[in-house]
Amino acid sequence: SSRRPTPTGHVQFLVDGAETRDLVKLDYRGRAWLSTDHLEPGEHKIQAIYSGSEGKYTYYPSSSPVLQYTVEKEAAYSAA
């Protein structure tokens, strides 16, 4: 089999055009994710930018399309 190894490197996430946190290192499967509870209700634009990696196998830098994400308001509950 001539499968290439899993990519390494980092991803920078952008929320509404601004960088979030530190760079996120790719996991053992070559994935990175962002989890946050700091988004205000409304529409947000999310993008991931991959740094690329060098070595025996080169993975070039790339970026995701900008994704539109909606945060809903929390429902207010009251006990009767």
XYZ file of N, CA, C and O in Angstrom:
320
model
N 0.844 -1.183 0.000
C 0.000 0.000 0.000
C 0.882 1.236 0.000
O 1.920 1.286 0.642
N 0.485 2.259 -0.716
C 1.275 3.486 -0.792
C 0.557 4.633 -0.077
O 0.585 5.763 -0.534
N -0.095 4.319 1.026
C -0.803 5.359 1.781
C 0.189 6.339 2.379
O 1.220 5.957 2.902
N -0.165 7.613 2.289
C 0.667 8.639 2.907
C 0.381 8.667 4.397
O -0.722 8.359 4.826
N 1.354 9.073 5.196
C 1.109 9.160 6.634
C 0.139 10.298 6.961
O -0.120 11.177 6.138
N -0.387 10.250 8.151
C -1.328 11.268 8.611
C -0.636 12.627 8.666
O 0.494 12.729 9.136
N -1.293 13.676 8.205
C -0.693 15.012 8.269
C -0.400 15.426 9.712
O -1.066 14.988 10.643
N 0.597 16.257 9.855
C 0.933 16.862 11.137
C 0.861 18.373 10.956
O 0.642 18.858 9.854
N 1.049 19.095 12.016
C 1.031 20.544 11.923
C -0.043 21.130 12.813
O -0.503 20.483 13.761
N -0.438 22.349 12.499
C -1.375 23.088 13.336
C -2.462 23.754 12.500
O -2.272 24.006 11.318
N -3.566 24.074 13.177
C -4.669 24.804 12.568
C -4.924 26.056 13.399
O -4.911 26.000 14.633
N -5.125 27.164 12.711
C -5.562 28.399 13.370
C -7.025 28.601 13.001
O -7.360 28.595 11.819
N -7.877 28.717 13.994
C -9.292 28.975 13.735
C -9.544 30.473 13.770
O -8.960 31.188 14.597
N -10.399 30.922 12.868
C -10.837 32.316 12.838
C -12.342 32.351 13.085
O -13.081 31.562 12.498
N -12.766 33.245 13.966
C -14.187 33.464 14.217
C -14.457 34.927 13.908
O -13.846 35.816 14.514
N -15.316 35.157 12.936
C -15.630 36.510 12.479
C -14.356 37.266 12.095
O -14.209 38.457 12.357
N -13.399 36.536 11.500
C -12.163 37.138 11.011
C -11.068 37.302 12.036
O -9.958 37.695 11.694
N -11.333 36.988 13.301
C -10.327 37.140 14.363
C -9.786 35.779 14.798
O -10.547 34.814 14.926
N -8.472 35.716 15.029
C -7.857 34.467 15.496
C -8.384 34.119 16.888
O -8.603 34.990 17.713
N -8.579 32.826 17.116
C -9.020 32.353 18.423
C -7.898 31.583 19.087
O -7.159 30.856 18.427
N -7.730 31.761 20.353
C -6.778 31.002 21.166
C -5.428 30.838 20.482
O -5.018 31.620 19.657
N -4.779 29.774 20.889
C -3.506 29.405 20.296
C -3.751 28.494 19.102
O -4.876 28.068 18.851
N -2.673 28.178 18.409
C -2.770 27.200 17.329
C -3.212 25.864 17.913
O -2.837 25.518 19.038
N -4.003 25.105 17.158
C -4.471 23.792 17.593
C -3.673 22.730 16.841
O -3.673 22.705 15.602
N -2.987 21.873 17.578
C -2.185 20.810 16.969
C -3.103 19.714 16.426
O -4.100 19.359 17.056
N -2.782 19.197 15.237
C -3.560 18.095 14.679
C -3.409 16.866 15.567
O -2.334 16.599 16.107
N -4.494 16.101 15.711
C -4.432 14.886 16.518
C -3.849 13.731 15.695
O -3.426 13.923 14.547
N -3.835 12.549 16.267
C -3.224 11.383 15.605
C -3.929 10.986 14.316
O -3.385 10.228 13.514
N -5.131 11.504 14.081
C -5.850 11.239 12.838
C -5.741 12.397 11.854
O -6.385 12.391 10.818
N -4.999 13.445 12.227
C -4.848 14.590 11.346
C -6.002 15.568 11.430
O -6.258 16.308 10.496
N -6.703 15.592 12.575
C -7.866 16.457 12.742
C -7.599 17.496 13.830
O -6.818 17.265 14.741
N -8.293 18.604 13.720
C -8.270 19.633 14.763
C -9.686 20.150 14.924
O -10.466 20.129 13.976
N -10.035 20.600 16.122
C -11.367 21.121 16.322
C -11.343 22.274 17.310
O -10.415 22.440 18.082
N -12.398 23.056 17.259
C -12.561 24.215 18.125
C -13.839 24.038 18.924
O -14.886 23.732 18.367
N -13.733 24.200 20.211
C -14.890 24.162 21.089
C -14.870 25.440 21.915
O -13.852 25.767 22.523
N -15.968 26.173 21.913
C -16.011 27.421 22.662
C -17.410 27.681 23.186
O -18.395 27.236 22.595
N -17.482 28.378 24.294
C -18.775 28.803 24.822
C -18.805 30.325 24.939
O -19.547 30.894 25.707
N -17.971 30.990 24.134
C -17.839 32.439 24.201
C -18.460 33.178 23.013
O -18.123 34.328 22.783
N -19.333 32.532 22.278
C -19.961 33.202 21.139
C -21.305 33.797 21.557
O -22.126 33.117 22.176
N -21.516 35.037 21.200
C -22.789 35.699 21.467
C -23.845 35.146 20.498
O -23.510 34.697 19.406
N -25.122 35.193 20.881
C -26.172 34.763 19.950
C -26.097 35.562 18.651
O -25.749 36.745 18.658
N -26.379 34.895 17.552
C -26.355 35.534 16.242
C -25.536 34.738 15.246
O -25.146 33.602 15.496
N -25.277 35.348 14.096
C -24.534 34.712 13.001
C -23.030 34.910 13.196
O -22.596 36.006 13.554
N -22.255 33.856 12.938
C -20.799 33.931 13.031
C -20.181 33.245 11.823
O -20.755 32.302 11.273
N -19.012 33.710 11.431
C -18.268 33.112 10.322
C -17.054 32.411 10.901
O -16.236 33.015 11.596
N -16.939 31.109 10.600
C -15.868 30.262 11.139
C -15.001 29.771 9.985
O -15.515 29.347 8.950
N -13.682 29.807 10.173
C -12.752 29.308 9.157
C -11.568 28.648 9.851
O -11.158 29.061 10.936
N -11.008 27.625 9.214
C -9.816 26.942 9.709
C -8.697 27.121 8.691
O -8.912 26.961 7.492
N -7.504 27.457 9.181
C -6.343 27.638 8.313
C -5.259 26.666 8.758
O -4.796 26.717 9.904
N -4.881 25.768 7.857
C -3.873 24.733 8.135
C -2.496 25.247 7.767
O -2.292 25.785 6.680
N -1.540 25.042 8.667
C -0.181 25.564 8.487
C 0.653 24.785 7.480
O 1.645 25.300 6.981
N 0.270 23.532 7.221
C 1.097 22.679 6.367
C 2.167 22.003 7.205
O 2.326 22.285 8.396
N 2.903 21.082 6.599
C 4.001 20.401 7.301
C 5.043 19.984 6.278
O 4.754 19.848 5.092
N 6.243 19.823 6.753
C 7.346 19.405 5.886
C 7.972 18.139 6.441
O 7.768 17.788 7.582
N 8.754 17.480 5.629
C 9.410 16.246 6.017
C 9.458 15.336 4.812
O 9.472 15.799 3.672
N 9.440 14.034 5.060
C 9.449 13.078 3.960
C 8.231 13.305 3.060
O 8.321 13.213 1.846
N 7.096 13.599 3.667
C 5.876 13.902 2.927
C 5.487 15.340 3.251
O 5.385 15.708 4.410
N 5.274 16.143 2.221
C 4.910 17.540 2.418
C 3.402 17.697 2.286
O 2.795 17.177 1.349
N 2.832 18.402 3.250
C 1.428 18.771 3.188
C 1.394 20.290 3.113
O 1.928 20.969 3.982
N 0.804 20.806 2.071
C 0.820 22.240 1.827
C -0.215 22.967 2.676
O -1.254 22.409 2.997
N 0.062 24.223 3.015
C -0.930 25.017 3.753
C -2.229 25.124 2.957
O -2.214 25.127 1.730
N -3.333 25.186 3.680
C -4.638 25.322 3.035
C -5.611 25.932 4.031
O -5.306 26.080 5.207
N -6.789 26.281 3.528
C -7.804 26.822 4.421
C -9.171 26.281 4.021
O -9.399 25.912 2.872
N -10.047 26.250 4.990
C -11.418 25.798 4.737
C -12.226 26.936 4.139
O -11.846 28.106 4.258
N -13.357 26.614 3.549
C -14.287 27.685 3.190
C -14.776 28.346 4.487
O -14.715 27.738 5.554
N -15.264 29.564 4.386
C -15.847 30.229 5.549
C -17.240 29.643 5.764
O -18.053 29.615 4.846
N -17.475 29.135 6.962
C -18.762 28.528 7.283
C -19.597 29.492 8.123
O -19.077 30.124 9.042
N -20.866 29.597 7.804
C -21.793 30.422 8.566
C -22.349 29.576 9.701
O -22.834 28.463 9.471
N -22.265 30.062 10.933
C -22.726 29.320 12.106
C -23.653 30.218 12.923
O -23.313 31.379 13.189
N -24.802 29.699 13.319
C -25.768 30.479 14.084
C -25.807 29.998 15.525
O -25.980 28.803 15.784
N -25.654 30.940 16.458
C -25.794 30.658 17.879
C -27.162 31.163 18.295
O -27.483 32.342 18.106
N -27.969 30.260 18.824
C -29.317 30.620 19.261
C -29.276 31.169 20.684
O -28.398 30.813 21.461
N -30.243 32.009 21.009
C -30.370 32.486 22.386
C -30.777 31.307 23.276
O -31.511 30.426 22.841
N -30.295 31.328 24.523
C -30.720 30.299 25.465
C -32.169 30.544 25.851
O -32.585 31.691 26.024
N -32.902 29.484 25.961
C -34.299 29.605 26.369
C -34.365 29.917 27.862
O -33.570 29.392 28.639
N -35.257 30.775 28.242
C -35.446 31.114 29.649
C -36.491 30.152 30.243
O -37.573 30.009 29.692
N -36.135 29.509 31.328
C -37.053 28.581 31.979
C -37.369 29.088 33.369
O -36.525 29.663 34.048
N -38.588 28.866 33.794
C -38.945 29.221 35.164
C -39.740 28.084 35.771
O -40.472 27.389 35.075
N -39.527 27.887 37.043
C -40.259 26.834 37.745
C -41.579 27.408 38.228
O -41.642 28.506 38.749
N -42.643 26.636 38.036
C -43.967 27.133 38.455
C -44.345 26.527 39.778
O -43.931 25.502 40.165
